[in-house]
Amino acid sequence: MKAKISTVLRTNESRMWDELQKVSSLMHVASPILKFTPQEHCSLPKQWALGIAYKLKLSFFGVIPLGNHAIELVEINEEERRIVTNEHGRLARVWNHTIRIEALDDQTIYYSDEIEIKAGLLTAPTWLFAHLFYRHRQRRWKKLLER
């Protein structure tokens, strides 16, 4: 099942692309709903890199453990302004995420999150959660970019 959530953000394409590369940006836009922490013996870099499976612990509001979650960046396409991750965890065996940005003008971009979800019997409720969560993330992007 796929979910697609999009918005218009007031920023330029270059700045948004730079923010998307930062691990700290994911942590900011996901909070406080989801918190990602590295598993033991793992660390997170300042910027995402291709081909590395980042092993994380996932929690709901930093309190309720949701199990392990892995994020692997499989594409960072600067020319097409697209980032693709293959993700999986205890609750969703597939959570593949594609981010696309497109300049509408010098200070406005179209931003979209597309998520492929496979979670067995939990696929439909997980799809609903994805819609709510990514709307939250996009609101957090707006606040982050206002700074």
PDB file of C-alpha atoms in Angstrom:
ATOM      1  CA  MET A   1       0.000   0.000   0.000  1.00  0.00           C
ATOM      2  CA  LYS A   2       1.315   3.466  -0.830  1.00  0.00           C
ATOM      3  CA  ALA A   3       0.812   6.791   0.871  1.00  0.00           C
ATOM      4  CA  LYS A   4       1.657  10.128  -0.730  1.00  0.00           C
ATOM      5  CA  ILE A   5       1.664  13.350   1.230  1.00  0.00           C
ATOM      6  CA  SER A   6       2.767  16.654  -0.269  1.00  0.00           C
ATOM      7  CA  THR A   7       2.983  20.324   0.560  1.00  0.00           C
ATOM      8  CA  VAL A   8       4.409  23.637  -0.585  1.00  0.00           C
ATOM      9  CA  LEU A   9       7.316  24.980   1.469  1.00  0.00           C
ATOM     10  CA  ARG A  10       8.678  28.512   1.544  1.00  0.00           C
ATOM     11  CA  THR A  11      12.362  27.937   0.939  1.00  0.00           C
ATOM     12  CA  ASN A  12      14.674  27.579  -2.003  1.00  0.00           C
ATOM     13  CA  GLU A  13      15.520  24.259  -3.564  1.00  0.00           C
ATOM     14  CA  SER A  14      19.195  24.420  -2.593  1.00  0.00           C
ATOM     15  CA  ARG A  15      18.534  25.034   1.095  1.00  0.00           C
ATOM     16  CA  MET A  16      15.975  22.241   1.268  1.00  0.00           C
ATOM     17  CA  TRP A  17      18.336  19.836  -0.471  1.00  0.00           C
ATOM     18  CA  ASP A  18      21.047  20.675   2.090  1.00  0.00           C
ATOM     19  CA  GLU A  19      18.626  20.115   4.991  1.00  0.00           C
ATOM     20  CA  LEU A  20      17.541  16.749   3.606  1.00  0.00           C
ATOM     21  CA  GLN A  21      21.139  15.511   3.774  1.00  0.00           C
ATOM     22  CA  LYS A  22      21.376  16.116   7.533  1.00  0.00           C
ATOM     23  CA  VAL A  23      20.605  13.367  10.010  1.00  0.00           C
ATOM     24  CA  SER A  24      19.682  16.068  12.544  1.00  0.00           C
ATOM     25  CA  SER A  25      16.874  17.261  10.227  1.00  0.00           C
ATOM     26  CA  LEU A  26      15.209  13.828  10.353  1.00  0.00           C
ATOM     27  CA  MET A  27      15.450  13.832  14.138  1.00  0.00           C
ATOM     28  CA  HIS A  28      13.902  17.298  14.290  1.00  0.00           C
ATOM     29  CA  VAL A  29      10.976  16.755  11.912  1.00  0.00           C
ATOM     30  CA  ALA A  30      10.094  13.340  13.379  1.00  0.00           C
ATOM     31  CA  SER A  31       9.963  14.596  16.955  1.00  0.00           C
ATOM     32  CA  PRO A  32       8.192  14.392  19.251  1.00  0.00           C
ATOM     33  CA  ILE A  33       6.045  11.633  17.677  1.00  0.00           C
ATOM     34  CA  LEU A  34       8.901   9.313  16.743  1.00  0.00           C
ATOM     35  CA  LYS A  35      12.351   9.218  18.233  1.00  0.00           C
ATOM     36  CA  PHE A  36      15.218   7.446  16.494  1.00  0.00           C
ATOM     37  CA  THR A  37      18.301   6.455  18.497  1.00  0.00           C
ATOM     38  CA  PRO A  38      21.265   4.443  17.241  1.00  0.00           C
ATOM     39  CA  GLN A  39      21.459   0.824  18.349  1.00  0.00           C
ATOM     40  CA  GLU A  40      24.430  -0.255  20.437  1.00  0.00           C
ATOM     41  CA  HIS A  41      27.774  -0.028  18.643  1.00  0.00           C
ATOM     42  CA  CYS A  42      26.236   2.207  15.967  1.00  0.00           C
ATOM     43  CA  SER A  43      26.611   5.908  15.488  1.00  0.00           C
ATOM     44  CA  LEU A  44      24.996   8.374  13.160  1.00  0.00           C
ATOM     45  CA  PRO A  45      26.983  10.691  10.913  1.00  0.00           C
ATOM     46  CA  LYS A  46      26.126  14.347  10.336  1.00  0.00           C
ATOM     47  CA  GLN A  47      25.009  13.524   6.790  1.00  0.00           C
ATOM     48  CA  TRP A  48      23.345  10.467   5.285  1.00  0.00           C
ATOM     49  CA  ALA A  49      25.447   8.236   3.034  1.00  0.00           C
ATOM     50  CA  LEU A  50      24.428   5.778   0.352  1.00  0.00           C
ATOM     51  CA  GLY A  51      24.508   2.049   0.954  1.00  0.00           C
ATOM     52  CA  ILE A  52      24.762   2.075   4.746  1.00  0.00           C
ATOM     53  CA  ALA A  53      22.010   0.397   6.757  1.00  0.00           C
ATOM     54  CA  TYR A  54      21.568   2.685   9.755  1.00  0.00           C
ATOM     55  CA  LYS A  55      20.366   0.513  12.622  1.00  0.00           C
ATOM     56  CA  LEU A  56      18.105   2.430  14.960  1.00  0.00           C
ATOM     57  CA  LYS A  57      15.769   1.950  17.875  1.00  0.00           C
ATOM     58  CA  LEU A  58      12.397   3.521  17.348  1.00  0.00           C
ATOM     59  CA  SER A  59      10.106   4.827  20.073  1.00  0.00           C
ATOM     60  CA  PHE A  60       6.733   6.535  20.161  1.00  0.00           C
ATOM     61  CA  PHE A  61       7.041   9.915  21.901  1.00  0.00           C
ATOM     62  CA  GLY A  62      10.424   8.737  23.217  1.00  0.00           C
ATOM     63  CA  VAL A  63       8.640   6.522  25.749  1.00  0.00           C
ATOM     64  CA  ILE A  64       6.959   3.541  24.082  1.00  0.00           C
ATOM     65  CA  PRO A  65       9.496   1.252  22.373  1.00  0.00           C
ATOM     66  CA  LEU A  66       8.524   0.242  18.839  1.00  0.00           C
ATOM     67  CA  GLY A  67      11.501  -2.037  18.190  1.00  0.00           C
ATOM     68  CA  ASN A  68      14.395  -1.826  15.802  1.00  0.00           C
ATOM     69  CA  HIS A  69      14.254   0.093  12.543  1.00  0.00           C
ATOM     70  CA  ALA A  70      16.765   0.149   9.696  1.00  0.00           C
ATOM     71  CA  ILE A  71      17.153   2.960   7.169  1.00  0.00           C
ATOM     72  CA  GLU A  72      19.273   2.468   4.055  1.00  0.00           C
ATOM     73  CA  LEU A  73      19.634   5.232   1.504  1.00  0.00           C
ATOM     74  CA  VAL A  74      19.522   3.644  -1.928  1.00  0.00           C
ATOM     75  CA  GLU A  75      19.392   6.833  -3.996  1.00  0.00           C
ATOM     76  CA  ILE A  76      20.456  10.424  -3.482  1.00  0.00           C
ATOM     77  CA  ASN A  77      19.815  12.046  -6.852  1.00  0.00           C
ATOM     78  CA  GLU A  78      20.772  15.697  -6.669  1.00  0.00           C
ATOM     79  CA  GLU A  79      19.945  16.385 -10.317  1.00  0.00           C
ATOM     80  CA  GLU A  80      16.363  15.126  -9.945  1.00  0.00           C
ATOM     81  CA  ARG A  81      16.141  16.256  -6.283  1.00  0.00           C
ATOM     82  CA  ARG A  82      15.072  12.818  -5.097  1.00  0.00           C
ATOM     83  CA  ILE A  83      16.064  10.683  -2.098  1.00  0.00           C
ATOM     84  CA  VAL A  84      14.984   7.063  -1.786  1.00  0.00           C
ATOM     85  CA  THR A  85      15.303   4.895   1.314  1.00  0.00           C
ATOM     86  CA  ASN A  86      14.565   1.242   1.902  1.00  0.00           C
ATOM     87  CA  GLU A  87      13.436   0.850   5.486  1.00  0.00           C
ATOM     88  CA  HIS A  88      12.103  -1.923   7.647  1.00  0.00           C
ATOM     89  CA  GLY A  89      11.434  -2.670  11.259  1.00  0.00           C
ATOM     90  CA  ARG A  90       9.462  -4.682  13.752  1.00  0.00           C
ATOM     91  CA  LEU A  91       6.117  -3.131  12.843  1.00  0.00           C
ATOM     92  CA  ALA A  92       6.587  -2.750   9.082  1.00  0.00           C
ATOM     93  CA  ARG A  93       8.616  -5.223   7.076  1.00  0.00           C
ATOM     94  CA  VAL A  94       8.677  -2.641   4.250  1.00  0.00           C
ATOM     95  CA  TRP A  95       8.662   1.136   4.767  1.00  0.00           C
ATOM     96  CA  ASN A  96      10.282   2.476   1.613  1.00  0.00           C
ATOM     97  CA  HIS A  97      10.326   6.253   1.417  1.00  0.00           C
ATOM     98  CA  THR A  98      10.838   8.575  -1.543  1.00  0.00           C
ATOM     99  CA  ILE A  99      11.290  12.315  -1.014  1.00  0.00           C
ATOM    100  CA  ARG A 100      11.002  14.651  -3.997  1.00  0.00           C
ATOM    101  CA  ILE A 101      11.427  18.393  -4.181  1.00  0.00           C
ATOM    102  CA  GLU A 102      10.772  20.716  -7.084  1.00  0.00           C
ATOM    103  CA  ALA A 103      11.254  24.464  -7.281  1.00  0.00           C
ATOM    104  CA  LEU A 104       8.086  26.402  -8.002  1.00  0.00           C
ATOM    105  CA  ASP A 105       9.965  29.711  -7.928  1.00  0.00           C
ATOM    106  CA  ASP A 106      13.075  31.140  -6.225  1.00  0.00           C
ATOM    107  CA  GLN A 107      11.619  30.872  -2.709  1.00  0.00           C
ATOM    108  CA  THR A 108       8.984  28.140  -2.941  1.00  0.00           C
ATOM    109  CA  ILE A 109       9.226  24.387  -3.469  1.00  0.00           C
ATOM    110  CA  TYR A 110       6.850  21.496  -3.911  1.00  0.00           C
ATOM    111  CA  TYR A 111       7.786  18.753  -1.443  1.00  0.00           C
ATOM    112  CA  SER A 112       6.420  15.205  -1.398  1.00  0.00           C
ATOM    113  CA  ASP A 113       6.822  12.088   0.707  1.00  0.00           C
ATOM    114  CA  GLU A 114       5.800   8.792  -0.857  1.00  0.00           C
ATOM    115  CA  ILE A 115       5.870   5.704   1.323  1.00  0.00           C
ATOM    116  CA  GLU A 116       5.442   2.079   0.320  1.00  0.00           C
ATOM    117  CA  ILE A 117       4.139   0.143   3.322  1.00  0.00           C
ATOM    118  CA  LYS A 118       3.903  -3.597   3.924  1.00  0.00           C
ATOM    119  CA  ALA A 119       2.986  -4.556   7.462  1.00  0.00           C
ATOM    120  CA  GLY A 120       0.844  -7.651   7.072  1.00  0.00           C
ATOM    121  CA  LEU A 121      -2.483  -7.300   8.866  1.00  0.00           C
ATOM    122  CA  LEU A 122      -1.311  -3.930  10.209  1.00  0.00           C
ATOM    123  CA  THR A 123      -0.823  -2.411   6.741  1.00  0.00           C
ATOM    124  CA  ALA A 124      -4.052  -0.349   6.720  1.00  0.00           C
ATOM    125  CA  PRO A 125      -3.577   1.154  10.218  1.00  0.00           C
ATOM    126  CA  THR A 126       0.109   1.737   9.447  1.00  0.00           C
ATOM    127  CA  TRP A 127      -0.882   3.530   6.223  1.00  0.00           C
ATOM    128  CA  LEU A 128      -3.205   5.775   8.256  1.00  0.00           C
ATOM    129  CA  PHE A 129      -0.424   6.467  10.765  1.00  0.00           C
ATOM    130  CA  ALA A 130       1.917   7.347   7.863  1.00  0.00           C
ATOM    131  CA  HIS A 131      -0.544   9.981   6.620  1.00  0.00           C
ATOM    132  CA  LEU A 132      -0.757  11.579  10.057  1.00  0.00           C
ATOM    133  CA  PHE A 133       2.967  11.297  10.741  1.00  0.00           C
ATOM    134  CA  TYR A 134       4.103  12.758   7.416  1.00  0.00           C
ATOM    135  CA  ARG A 135       1.682  15.677   7.738  1.00  0.00           C
ATOM    136  CA  HIS A 136       3.310  16.291  11.128  1.00  0.00           C
ATOM    137  CA  ARG A 137       6.770  16.065   9.532  1.00  0.00           C
ATOM    138  CA  GLN A 138       5.821  18.552   6.834  1.00  0.00           C
ATOM    139  CA  ARG A 139       4.544  21.015   9.464  1.00  0.00           C
ATOM    140  CA  ARG A 140       7.850  20.577  11.302  1.00  0.00           C
ATOM    141  CA  TRP A 141       9.747  21.222   8.035  1.00  0.00           C
ATOM    142  CA  LYS A 142       7.873  24.517   7.700  1.00  0.00           C
ATOM    143  CA  LYS A 143       8.875  25.559  11.211  1.00  0.00           C
ATOM    144  CA  LEU A 144      12.494  24.462  10.723  1.00  0.00           C
ATOM    145  CA  LEU A 145      12.766  26.411   7.476  1.00  0.00           C
ATOM    146  CA  GLU A 146      11.318  29.583   9.046  1.00  0.00           C
ATOM    147  CA  ARG A 147      14.428  29.892  11.206  1.00  0.00           C
TER     148      ARG A 147
END
